[in-house]
Amino acid sequence: PQGLKYITAGVKTIQYFAVFSDSLLQFVLGVCQDMDKISQLPDELLLKVLLPLPTKVAANTSILSKRWEFLWMWLPKLEYDHSMDERKSLIDFITLNMPQHRAPVIESLRLNFSYGYEGSVTREDIRMWVAIAVTRFLRELSLDLYPNFESQTTKLPSSLYTCKSLVILKLEEGILVDVPHQKSLHRLLSSCPVLEDLFVKHNGCESEHLETFSVIVPSLQRLTLKICRGSFFQALVMNTPSLKYFKFTDYTCEHDDFSDIDFDFDYNGYSFYSDDMPKLEEMEVDSTYLDTENFVSLITYVKRLSLCLPDQAEKALYREGLVLSQLRHLKLCSCTIKWSKLLVLFLKDSPNLQELVVHLTIDHTDICEDPPVCWENQLNCVPGCLLSSLGTFKWIGIYGSQKELDLVKFVLRNACCLKTATILFRSWDSALEEDELEMVIQDLSLSSRGSKDVKLVFV
């Protein structure tokens, strides 16, 4: 009990000082010289003290005494994040100590580096460090690399392709994940039998090599893909029958070399092909180029759905007999021309919907400053979810047009089970002056309600 008392105090205090390595060392040194209570604890407890610290900071405790000299080398989690002033010394430190690390199992390795610059980490450094970690039954690998635009991307070591312990993989920016000769991503996934969580951010540097972007792994449960719009591949192919969460985003590249490219030129987007995913529960899609025809079948399984899709998606999403009986939570972006028509379709086809969120984020406002609302003629009866299940309604970033306000009133008037309704008017751009806004809020506050218990909140 006395030891646990000291370890609890030690953990809290050392974590507090973790951002100040000098202060941390002075504190621990003072404790060890005056009382030396923490040093008397078992290695297992001392490692718990060091575990939350950045690896380089934890390693600095080796100067305290022989008791601490090699203790940090038993840490199962390694995280290195470069800073410009210590970049060269950190690289030398990792290269020297990585082969000698004593932990039999490395639970996670996280590397955040720029490369391709004078004195920076090299592609060979990254490959060597990852290869060493693989020999220690690596469970989680996170590589966040930012290459000089002229430098070549980093290839993963071949030993990673047969890693039987890898559960979580995160690859960002300067990683070559799919090439025609090695087919590295396909090989990696097909040879990692327990991989559950995959995050890939593809920046388009190798886009000319990508005809098909394939994700094929039976054990995968979470998949996040962020694809630069400079990546002109033709198809996204998925075979992930165990998938529970899927997020797909395409974004505008920030590379200067792509700044003059019109990404709409003669490019119709990428096709989407997948086998059934009966375990899929949550999906987030924010895409301009994803072909929606074949991906619609996936949403029949999901309970939580967040969508920002091009206008042509309306036709693909509307199918006779489509019933989204599993859908409980819907979040729909209002930046496109036909977003309100999509909303009507989902209200009609989602009989058990419990939460509805309409939102417009600031980075989407340049797509359509004042998206029209065209829903009146689409509804000939009140959707079943309003009458029986909808309990939460949020509209974030409402412009303030009359048709938007009519839609809010329609929901308030017909949602019989509604508990909370939250309305957030745009702060950066609105159709309403301050005095008009006050009148609108008063009007909505006095509007008829289908539920006597509803709480109306204006933010």
Tab-separated table of C-alpha atoms in Angstrom:
chain	number	residue	atom	x	y	z
A	1	PRO	CA	0.000	0.000	0.000
A	2	GLN	CA	2.801	2.412	0.822
A	3	GLY	CA	4.468	1.665	-2.519
A	4	LEU	CA	1.239	2.266	-4.407
A	5	LYS	CA	0.900	5.594	-2.624
A	6	TYR	CA	4.312	6.705	-3.860
A	7	ILE	CA	3.752	5.414	-7.396
A	8	THR	CA	0.419	7.244	-7.709
A	9	ALA	CA	1.963	10.521	-6.623
A	10	GLY	CA	4.986	9.919	-8.839
A	11	VAL	CA	2.944	9.184	-11.946
A	12	LYS	CA	0.795	12.313	-11.576
A	13	THR	CA	3.724	14.604	-10.898
A	14	ILE	CA	6.017	13.209	-13.591
A	15	GLN	CA	3.248	13.377	-16.192
A	16	TYR	CA	2.697	17.019	-15.233
A	17	PHE	CA	6.342	17.832	-15.828
A	18	ALA	CA	6.624	15.700	-18.979
A	19	VAL	CA	6.507	18.676	-21.331
A	20	PHE	CA	9.520	20.194	-19.596
A	21	SER	CA	12.264	17.581	-19.728
A	22	ASP	CA	14.761	19.647	-17.695
A	23	SER	CA	12.223	20.305	-14.975
A	24	LEU	CA	11.264	16.652	-15.040
A	25	LEU	CA	14.837	15.519	-14.478
A	26	GLN	CA	15.387	18.014	-11.701
A	27	PHE	CA	12.225	16.872	-9.991
A	28	VAL	CA	12.996	13.145	-10.243
A	29	LEU	CA	16.621	13.757	-9.241
A	30	GLY	CA	15.457	15.653	-6.155
A	31	VAL	CA	13.098	12.851	-5.182
A	32	CYS	CA	15.787	10.225	-5.618
A	33	GLN	CA	18.418	12.157	-3.652
A	34	ASP	CA	16.147	13.170	-0.784
A	35	MET	CA	14.027	10.087	-0.302
A	36	ASP	CA	14.742	7.643	-3.118
A	37	LYS	CA	11.319	6.115	-2.559
A	38	ILE	CA	10.323	5.752	-6.202
A	39	SER	CA	13.566	3.946	-7.077
A	40	GLN	CA	12.756	1.236	-4.554
A	41	LEU	CA	9.630	0.209	-6.446
A	42	PRO	CA	9.570	-2.836	-8.788
A	43	ASP	CA	10.515	-2.368	-12.430
A	44	GLU	CA	6.921	-2.999	-13.539
A	45	LEU	CA	5.683	0.003	-11.578
A	46	LEU	CA	8.546	2.249	-12.626
A	47	LEU	CA	7.827	1.468	-16.279
A	48	LYS	CA	4.258	2.626	-15.706
A	49	VAL	CA	5.713	5.926	-14.504
A	50	LEU	CA	7.769	6.277	-17.706
A	51	LEU	CA	5.175	4.953	-20.147
A	52	PRO	CA	3.153	8.187	-20.651
A	53	LEU	CA	6.301	10.227	-21.368
A	54	PRO	CA	7.773	10.918	-24.817
A	55	THR	CA	10.415	8.256	-25.403
A	56	LYS	CA	13.291	10.743	-25.565
A	57	VAL	CA	12.236	12.255	-22.221
A	58	ALA	CA	11.911	8.815	-20.640
A	59	ALA	CA	15.401	7.969	-21.893
A	60	ASN	CA	16.816	11.033	-20.137
A	61	THR	CA	16.057	9.426	-16.771
A	62	SER	CA	18.961	7.039	-17.450
A	63	ILE	CA	21.382	9.650	-16.028
A	64	LEU	CA	19.800	9.509	-12.570
A	65	SER	CA	21.498	6.352	-11.305
A	66	LYS	CA	22.432	2.826	-12.301
A	67	ARG	CA	18.956	1.783	-11.182
A	68	TRP	CA	17.477	3.943	-13.972
A	69	GLU	CA	20.234	3.547	-16.570
A	70	PHE	CA	18.593	0.946	-18.801
A	71	LEU	CA	15.071	0.963	-17.399
A	72	TRP	CA	13.579	2.988	-20.271
A	73	MET	CA	14.843	0.399	-22.762
A	74	TRP	CA	12.156	-1.990	-21.523
A	75	LEU	CA	9.347	0.355	-22.586
A	76	PRO	CA	6.871	-1.446	-24.887
A	77	LYS	CA	5.758	1.785	-26.602
A	78	LEU	CA	8.123	4.009	-28.588
A	79	GLU	CA	7.187	7.420	-29.960
A	80	TYR	CA	9.581	9.807	-31.681
A	81	ASP	CA	8.546	13.247	-32.905
A	82	HIS	CA	11.268	15.396	-34.453
A	83	SER	CA	11.909	19.051	-33.798
A	84	MET	CA	14.143	21.115	-36.054
A	85	ASP	CA	16.671	22.019	-33.363
A	86	GLU	CA	17.360	18.424	-32.307
A	87	ARG	CA	16.673	16.540	-35.529
A	88	LYS	CA	20.177	15.154	-36.141
A	89	SER	CA	20.778	14.165	-32.512
A	90	LEU	CA	17.410	12.368	-32.348
A	91	ILE	CA	18.144	10.376	-35.501
A	92	ASP	CA	21.516	9.301	-34.105
A	93	PHE	CA	19.862	8.425	-30.801
A	94	ILE	CA	17.239	6.169	-32.420
A	95	THR	CA	19.769	4.506	-34.733
A	96	LEU	CA	22.050	3.726	-31.785
A	97	ASN	CA	19.420	2.513	-29.332
A	98	MET	CA	16.769	0.836	-31.473
A	99	PRO	CA	18.804	-2.352	-32.118
A	100	GLN	CA	19.575	-2.584	-28.384
A	101	HIS	CA	16.038	-2.049	-27.136
A	102	ARG	CA	15.274	-4.747	-24.569
A	103	ALA	CA	11.466	-5.020	-24.634
A	104	PRO	CA	10.573	-8.481	-26.012
A	105	VAL	CA	7.336	-7.050	-27.438
A	106	ILE	CA	7.002	-3.573	-28.944
A	107	GLU	CA	3.330	-2.742	-28.615
A	108	SER	CA	3.557	0.426	-30.688
A	109	LEU	CA	6.042	2.397	-32.765
A	110	ARG	CA	5.138	5.923	-33.805
A	111	LEU	CA	7.389	8.029	-36.003
A	112	ASN	CA	6.689	11.612	-37.044
A	113	PHE	CA	9.441	13.007	-39.296
A	114	SER	CA	10.187	15.211	-42.258
A	115	TYR	CA	12.714	13.811	-44.700
A	116	GLY	CA	14.457	14.648	-47.928
A	117	TYR	CA	16.104	17.706	-46.375
A	118	GLU	CA	19.752	18.185	-45.420
A	119	GLY	CA	20.471	16.466	-42.115
A	120	SER	CA	17.015	14.874	-41.925
A	121	VAL	CA	15.996	11.263	-41.506
A	122	THR	CA	16.494	9.105	-44.593
A	123	ARG	CA	14.230	6.512	-46.159
A	124	GLU	CA	16.737	3.875	-45.136
A	125	ASP	CA	16.511	5.000	-41.498
A	126	ILE	CA	12.744	4.545	-41.488
A	127	ARG	CA	12.926	1.128	-43.101
A	128	MET	CA	15.588	-0.038	-40.638
A	129	TRP	CA	13.669	1.142	-37.567
A	130	VAL	CA	10.432	-0.486	-38.726
A	131	ALA	CA	12.234	-3.716	-39.582
A	132	ILE	CA	13.689	-3.901	-36.063
A	133	ALA	CA	10.277	-3.301	-34.503
A	134	VAL	CA	8.764	-6.093	-36.590
A	135	THR	CA	11.198	-8.572	-35.026
A	136	ARG	CA	9.732	-7.627	-31.610
A	137	PHE	CA	6.153	-8.680	-32.447
A	138	LEU	CA	4.999	-5.178	-33.342
A	139	ARG	CA	1.278	-4.570	-32.723
A	140	GLU	CA	0.817	-0.938	-33.772
A	141	LEU	CA	2.741	1.079	-36.375
A	142	SER	CA	2.125	4.765	-37.070
A	143	LEU	CA	4.205	6.539	-39.715
A	144	ASP	CA	3.570	10.223	-40.306
A	145	LEU	CA	6.221	11.329	-42.803
A	146	TYR	CA	6.491	14.603	-44.691
A	147	PRO	CA	8.872	14.346	-47.626
A	148	ASN	CA	10.525	17.115	-49.561
A	149	PHE	CA	8.346	17.206	-52.678
A	150	GLU	CA	11.323	16.307	-54.846
A	151	SER	CA	12.305	13.315	-52.718
A	152	GLN	CA	11.104	9.792	-53.311
A	153	THR	CA	8.510	8.208	-51.073
A	154	THR	CA	9.487	5.693	-48.404
A	155	LYS	CA	8.918	2.016	-49.091
A	156	LEU	CA	7.986	-0.240	-46.234
A	157	PRO	CA	10.421	-3.053	-45.356
A	158	SER	CA	9.466	-6.400	-46.842
A	159	SER	CA	9.456	-8.031	-43.393
A	160	LEU	CA	6.363	-6.001	-42.529
A	161	TYR	CA	4.423	-7.849	-45.231
A	162	THR	CA	4.552	-11.050	-43.189
A	163	CYS	CA	4.061	-9.533	-39.742
A	164	LYS	CA	1.658	-11.826	-37.912
A	165	SER	CA	1.217	-9.549	-34.899
A	166	LEU	CA	0.278	-6.218	-36.533
A	167	VAL	CA	-3.160	-5.024	-35.358
A	168	ILE	CA	-3.107	-1.259	-36.064
A	169	LEU	CA	-1.459	0.429	-39.058
A	170	LYS	CA	-1.417	4.164	-39.789
A	171	LEU	CA	0.347	5.497	-42.885
A	172	GLU	CA	0.408	9.194	-43.731
A	173	GLU	CA	1.868	11.261	-46.546
A	174	GLY	CA	5.231	10.007	-47.812
A	175	ILE	CA	4.622	6.254	-47.753
A	176	LEU	CA	4.500	4.179	-50.908
A	177	VAL	CA	1.611	1.808	-50.264
A	178	ASP	CA	0.720	0.395	-53.663
A	179	VAL	CA	2.955	-0.116	-56.714
A	180	PRO	CA	2.346	-2.380	-59.709
A	181	HIS	CA	5.392	-4.628	-59.334
A	182	GLN	CA	5.433	-5.208	-55.581
A	183	LYS	CA	1.764	-4.499	-54.912
A	184	SER	CA	2.884	-3.550	-51.433
A	185	LEU	CA	-0.450	-2.605	-49.856
A	186	HIS	CA	-2.161	-5.744	-51.133
A	187	ARG	CA	0.756	-7.901	-49.968
A	188	LEU	CA	0.823	-6.168	-46.629
A	189	LEU	CA	-2.866	-6.644	-45.960
A	190	SER	CA	-3.134	-10.180	-47.231
A	191	SER	CA	-0.188	-11.268	-45.068
A	192	CYS	CA	-1.231	-9.597	-41.796
A	193	PRO	CA	-3.914	-11.957	-40.497
A	194	VAL	CA	-4.849	-10.023	-37.347
A	195	LEU	CA	-4.871	-6.467	-38.733
A	196	GLU	CA	-7.963	-4.687	-37.367
A	197	ASP	CA	-7.416	-0.949	-37.856
A	198	LEU	CA	-6.005	0.667	-41.010
A	199	PHE	CA	-5.527	4.391	-41.692
A	200	VAL	CA	-4.065	5.485	-45.044
A	201	LYS	CA	-3.578	9.079	-46.163
A	202	HIS	CA	-2.447	9.114	-49.795
A	203	ASN	CA	-1.015	12.401	-51.008
A	204	GLY	CA	-0.953	11.713	-54.742
A	205	CYS	CA	2.838	11.641	-55.142
A	206	GLU	CA	2.662	8.224	-56.772
A	207	SER	CA	-0.740	8.669	-58.399
A	208	GLU	CA	0.509	7.735	-61.850
A	209	HIS	CA	1.183	4.199	-60.581
A	210	LEU	CA	-2.296	3.606	-59.129
A	211	GLU	CA	-4.856	2.044	-61.427
A	212	THR	CA	-6.680	0.264	-58.617
A	213	PHE	CA	-6.522	1.019	-54.917
A	214	SER	CA	-7.251	-2.293	-53.202
A	215	VAL	CA	-7.964	-3.040	-49.568
A	216	ILE	CA	-8.289	-6.782	-49.070
A	217	VAL	CA	-8.119	-8.147	-45.528
A	218	PRO	CA	-10.704	-10.396	-43.857
A	219	SER	CA	-9.860	-9.359	-40.278
A	220	LEU	CA	-10.109	-5.573	-40.773
A	221	GLN	CA	-12.647	-3.835	-38.509
A	222	ARG	CA	-11.818	-0.119	-38.955
A	223	LEU	CA	-10.748	1.546	-42.200
A	224	THR	CA	-9.984	5.224	-42.809
A	225	LEU	CA	-8.920	6.395	-46.278
A	226	LYS	CA	-7.973	10.010	-47.060
A	227	ILE	CA	-7.200	10.326	-50.745
A	228	CYS	CA	-5.722	13.431	-52.360
A	229	ARG	CA	-7.662	14.597	-55.406
A	230	GLY	CA	-4.407	14.436	-57.343
A	231	SER	CA	-4.566	10.644	-57.081
A	232	PHE	CA	-6.080	9.711	-60.409
A	233	PHE	CA	-6.637	6.016	-59.860
A	234	GLN	CA	-9.592	4.349	-61.558
A	235	ALA	CA	-11.141	2.151	-58.882
A	236	LEU	CA	-11.378	1.556	-55.158
A	237	VAL	CA	-11.798	-2.157	-54.441
A	238	MET	CA	-12.620	-3.505	-50.994
A	239	ASN	CA	-12.925	-7.009	-49.602
A	240	THR	CA	-13.370	-6.470	-45.875
A	241	PRO	CA	-16.195	-8.682	-44.588
A	242	SER	CA	-15.461	-7.940	-40.902
A	243	LEU	CA	-15.487	-4.151	-41.280
A	244	LYS	CA	-17.442	-2.223	-38.619
A	245	TYR	CA	-16.286	1.355	-39.347
A	246	PHE	CA	-15.472	2.942	-42.714
A	247	LYS	CA	-14.420	6.537	-43.370
A	248	PHE	CA	-13.570	7.805	-46.844
A	249	THR	CA	-12.478	11.366	-47.642
A	250	ASP	CA	-10.976	12.952	-50.710
A	251	TYR	CA	-9.290	16.273	-50.179
A	252	THR	CA	-7.479	18.992	-52.140
A	253	CYS	CA	-3.725	18.465	-52.291
A	254	GLU	CA	-1.578	21.153	-50.740
A	255	HIS	CA	1.449	20.534	-52.960
A	256	ASP	CA	2.488	23.554	-54.984
A	257	ASP	CA	2.971	21.406	-58.060
A	258	PHE	CA	-0.773	20.604	-58.055
A	259	SER	CA	-1.936	24.182	-57.568
A	260	ASP	CA	-2.461	24.855	-61.263
A	261	ILE	CA	-4.235	21.586	-62.016
A	262	ASP	CA	-7.942	21.591	-62.693
A	263	PHE	CA	-8.965	18.373	-60.980
A	264	ASP	CA	-12.246	18.300	-62.855
A	265	PHE	CA	-10.522	17.998	-66.180
A	266	ASP	CA	-11.721	14.943	-68.033
A	267	TYR	CA	-11.736	12.930	-64.846
A	268	ASN	CA	-14.982	11.278	-63.833
A	269	GLY	CA	-13.836	9.916	-60.500
A	270	TYR	CA	-13.130	6.428	-59.290
A	271	SER	CA	-15.396	3.444	-59.321
A	272	PHE	CA	-16.192	1.607	-56.128
A	273	TYR	CA	-16.447	-2.167	-55.797
A	274	SER	CA	-16.895	-4.201	-52.642
A	275	ASP	CA	-18.211	-7.471	-51.321
A	276	ASP	CA	-20.897	-7.464	-48.655
A	277	MET	CA	-20.021	-5.982	-45.270
A	278	PRO	CA	-22.802	-7.291	-43.007
A	279	LYS	CA	-21.035	-6.113	-39.821
A	280	LEU	CA	-20.685	-2.487	-40.969
A	281	GLU	CA	-22.192	-0.193	-38.316
A	282	GLU	CA	-20.758	3.259	-39.032
A	283	MET	CA	-19.799	5.046	-42.250
A	284	GLU	CA	-18.477	8.543	-42.982
A	285	VAL	CA	-18.105	9.656	-46.601
A	286	ASP	CA	-16.949	13.090	-47.779
A	287	SER	CA	-16.138	12.728	-51.453
A	288	THR	CA	-16.420	14.588	-54.721
A	289	TYR	CA	-15.273	11.785	-56.999
A	290	LEU	CA	-16.422	8.531	-55.435
A	291	ASP	CA	-18.877	6.641	-57.644
A	292	THR	CA	-21.956	6.187	-55.467
A	293	GLU	CA	-23.794	3.599	-57.572
A	294	ASN	CA	-22.099	0.564	-56.033
A	295	PHE	CA	-21.476	1.909	-52.576
A	296	VAL	CA	-25.173	2.510	-51.829
A	297	SER	CA	-25.717	-1.134	-50.916
A	298	LEU	CA	-23.380	-0.734	-47.932
A	299	ILE	CA	-25.561	1.805	-46.170
A	300	THR	CA	-28.346	-0.735	-45.726
A	301	TYR	CA	-26.341	-2.191	-42.830
A	302	VAL	CA	-25.178	0.932	-41.003
A	303	LYS	CA	-26.513	2.422	-37.776
A	304	ARG	CA	-24.530	5.684	-37.979
A	305	LEU	CA	-24.081	7.533	-41.279
A	306	SER	CA	-22.350	10.826	-42.128
A	307	LEU	CA	-22.465	12.011	-45.746
A	308	CYS	CA	-21.206	14.835	-47.918
A	309	LEU	CA	-21.713	13.764	-51.528
A	310	PRO	CA	-21.919	15.340	-55.002
A	311	ASP	CA	-25.336	16.207	-56.404
A	312	GLN	CA	-25.418	13.218	-58.729
A	313	ALA	CA	-25.549	10.994	-55.648
A	314	GLU	CA	-29.275	11.731	-55.319
A	315	LYS	CA	-30.141	9.445	-58.211
A	316	ALA	CA	-27.921	6.635	-56.916
A	317	LEU	CA	-29.315	6.865	-53.390
A	318	TYR	CA	-32.925	6.816	-54.487
A	319	ARG	CA	-34.002	3.284	-55.200
A	320	GLU	CA	-37.487	1.856	-54.996
A	321	GLY	CA	-37.846	-0.392	-51.987
A	322	LEU	CA	-34.674	0.836	-50.249
A	323	VAL	CA	-35.306	0.627	-46.510
A	324	LEU	CA	-32.635	1.702	-44.041
A	325	SER	CA	-34.119	-0.092	-41.070
A	326	GLN	CA	-30.814	-0.161	-39.129
A	327	LEU	CA	-30.084	3.570	-39.433
A	328	ARG	CA	-30.293	5.369	-36.086
A	329	HIS	CA	-28.013	8.411	-36.532
A	330	LEU	CA	-27.774	10.525	-39.711
A	331	LYS	CA	-25.441	13.480	-40.284
A	332	LEU	CA	-25.861	15.244	-43.622
A	333	CYS	CA	-23.768	18.102	-45.017
A	334	SER	CA	-25.778	20.976	-46.513
A	335	CYS	CA	-23.110	22.278	-48.897
A	336	THR	CA	-24.471	20.764	-52.109
A	337	ILE	CA	-27.339	21.928	-54.315
A	338	LYS	CA	-29.592	18.917	-53.704
A	339	TRP	CA	-28.812	18.198	-50.071
A	340	SER	CA	-32.408	18.794	-48.952
A	341	LYS	CA	-33.715	16.269	-51.483
A	342	LEU	CA	-31.275	13.723	-50.080
A	343	LEU	CA	-32.568	14.558	-46.616
A	344	VAL	CA	-36.160	13.846	-47.680
A	345	LEU	CA	-35.124	10.488	-49.148
A	346	PHE	CA	-33.406	9.468	-45.928
A	347	LEU	CA	-36.342	10.566	-43.786
A	348	LYS	CA	-38.659	8.467	-45.930
A	349	ASP	CA	-36.423	5.384	-45.948
A	350	SER	CA	-35.236	5.393	-42.301
A	351	PRO	CA	-38.188	4.347	-40.148
A	352	ASN	CA	-36.122	4.011	-36.959
A	353	LEU	CA	-34.019	7.188	-37.182
A	354	GLN	CA	-33.316	8.599	-33.711
A	355	GLU	CA	-30.881	11.485	-34.353
A	356	LEU	CA	-30.712	13.885	-37.298
A	357	VAL	CA	-27.864	16.384	-37.749
A	358	VAL	CA	-27.705	18.870	-40.631
A	359	HIS	CA	-24.370	20.652	-40.662
A	360	LEU	CA	-22.209	22.985	-42.714
A	361	THR	CA	-18.576	23.307	-41.719
A	362	ILE	CA	-16.615	26.461	-42.475
A	363	ASP	CA	-14.305	24.716	-44.952
A	364	HIS	CA	-17.360	23.749	-47.046
A	365	THR	CA	-18.858	27.217	-47.337
A	366	ASP	CA	-16.934	28.025	-50.517
A	367	ILE	CA	-18.626	25.097	-52.279
A	368	CYS	CA	-22.067	26.683	-52.076
A	369	GLU	CA	-22.547	29.856	-50.071
A	370	ASP	CA	-26.337	29.626	-49.903
A	371	PRO	CA	-27.501	26.079	-50.735
A	372	PRO	CA	-31.148	26.112	-51.807
A	373	VAL	CA	-33.722	24.138	-49.848
A	374	CYS	CA	-36.091	22.237	-52.138
A	375	TRP	CA	-38.073	19.823	-50.021
A	376	GLU	CA	-41.712	20.961	-49.980
A	377	ASN	CA	-42.863	19.062	-53.067
A	378	GLN	CA	-40.956	15.935	-52.104
A	379	LEU	CA	-43.136	15.016	-49.102
A	380	ASN	CA	-46.755	13.941	-49.533
A	381	CYS	CA	-46.961	12.605	-45.977
A	382	VAL	CA	-45.071	12.841	-42.706
A	383	PRO	CA	-42.117	10.382	-42.603
A	384	GLY	CA	-42.578	7.548	-40.138
A	385	CYS	CA	-39.394	8.327	-38.201
A	386	LEU	CA	-40.798	11.747	-37.220
A	387	LEU	CA	-43.916	10.152	-35.839
A	388	SER	CA	-42.300	7.311	-33.929
A	389	SER	CA	-38.549	7.562	-33.238
A	390	LEU	CA	-36.716	10.871	-33.869
A	391	GLY	CA	-35.545	12.198	-30.499
A	392	THR	CA	-32.701	14.586	-31.404
A	393	PHE	CA	-32.547	17.228	-34.149
A	394	LYS	CA	-29.578	19.545	-34.763
A	395	TRP	CA	-28.986	22.090	-37.508
A	396	ILE	CA	-25.473	23.502	-37.386
A	397	GLY	CA	-24.679	26.400	-39.725
A	398	ILE	CA	-28.175	27.390	-40.829
A	399	TYR	CA	-28.169	30.314	-43.282
A	400	GLY	CA	-31.520	31.743	-42.256
A	401	SER	CA	-33.578	31.615	-45.458
A	402	GLN	CA	-37.342	31.260	-45.201
A	403	LYS	CA	-37.353	27.756	-46.707
A	404	GLU	CA	-34.780	26.610	-44.144
A	405	LEU	CA	-36.921	28.020	-41.351
A	406	ASP	CA	-39.984	26.282	-42.801
A	407	LEU	CA	-38.102	22.988	-42.745
A	408	VAL	CA	-37.206	23.513	-39.075
A	409	LYS	CA	-40.858	24.222	-38.278
A	410	PHE	CA	-41.922	21.116	-40.195
A	411	VAL	CA	-39.684	18.939	-38.044
A	412	LEU	CA	-40.775	20.642	-34.810
A	413	ARG	CA	-44.443	20.341	-35.761
A	414	ASN	CA	-44.373	16.664	-36.724
A	415	ALA	CA	-41.678	15.024	-34.574
A	416	CYS	CA	-43.839	13.470	-31.876
A	417	CYS	CA	-40.969	11.950	-29.867
A	418	LEU	CA	-38.520	14.867	-30.107
A	419	LYS	CA	-36.604	15.632	-26.899
A	420	THR	CA	-34.055	18.255	-28.010
A	421	ALA	CA	-33.743	20.541	-31.030
A	422	THR	CA	-30.581	22.619	-31.406
A	423	ILE	CA	-30.291	25.437	-33.971
A	424	LEU	CA	-26.955	27.146	-34.677
A	425	PHE	CA	-27.056	30.088	-37.100
A	426	ARG	CA	-23.937	30.894	-39.114
A	427	SER	CA	-21.601	33.305	-37.401
A	428	TRP	CA	-19.475	33.901	-40.502
A	429	ASP	CA	-22.260	34.412	-43.039
A	430	SER	CA	-26.003	34.760	-42.525
A	431	ALA	CA	-29.055	36.062	-44.350
A	432	LEU	CA	-30.216	37.705	-41.132
A	433	GLU	CA	-29.294	40.947	-39.416
A	434	GLU	CA	-29.102	40.935	-35.629
A	435	ASP	CA	-32.624	42.265	-35.100
A	436	GLU	CA	-34.010	39.857	-37.717
A	437	LEU	CA	-32.271	36.974	-35.994
A	438	GLU	CA	-33.978	37.819	-32.711
A	439	MET	CA	-37.360	37.847	-34.432
A	440	VAL	CA	-36.677	34.488	-36.103
A	441	ILE	CA	-35.661	32.924	-32.792
A	442	GLN	CA	-38.846	34.207	-31.193
A	443	ASP	CA	-40.909	32.895	-34.110
A	444	LEU	CA	-39.372	29.423	-33.875
A	445	SER	CA	-39.757	29.429	-30.104
A	446	LEU	CA	-43.499	30.027	-30.447
A	447	SER	CA	-44.029	27.598	-33.339
A	448	SER	CA	-46.211	24.530	-32.808
A	449	ARG	CA	-44.590	21.342	-31.495
A	450	GLY	CA	-45.438	17.717	-32.079
A	451	SER	CA	-43.866	16.846	-28.736
A	452	LYS	CA	-44.699	18.628	-25.500
A	453	ASP	CA	-41.340	17.624	-23.982
A	454	VAL	CA	-39.057	19.072	-26.660
A	455	LYS	CA	-36.329	21.458	-25.522
A	456	LEU	CA	-35.448	24.071	-28.160
A	457	VAL	CA	-31.902	25.448	-27.907
A	458	PHE	CA	-30.337	28.276	-29.929
A	459	VAL	CA	-26.537	28.504	-29.919
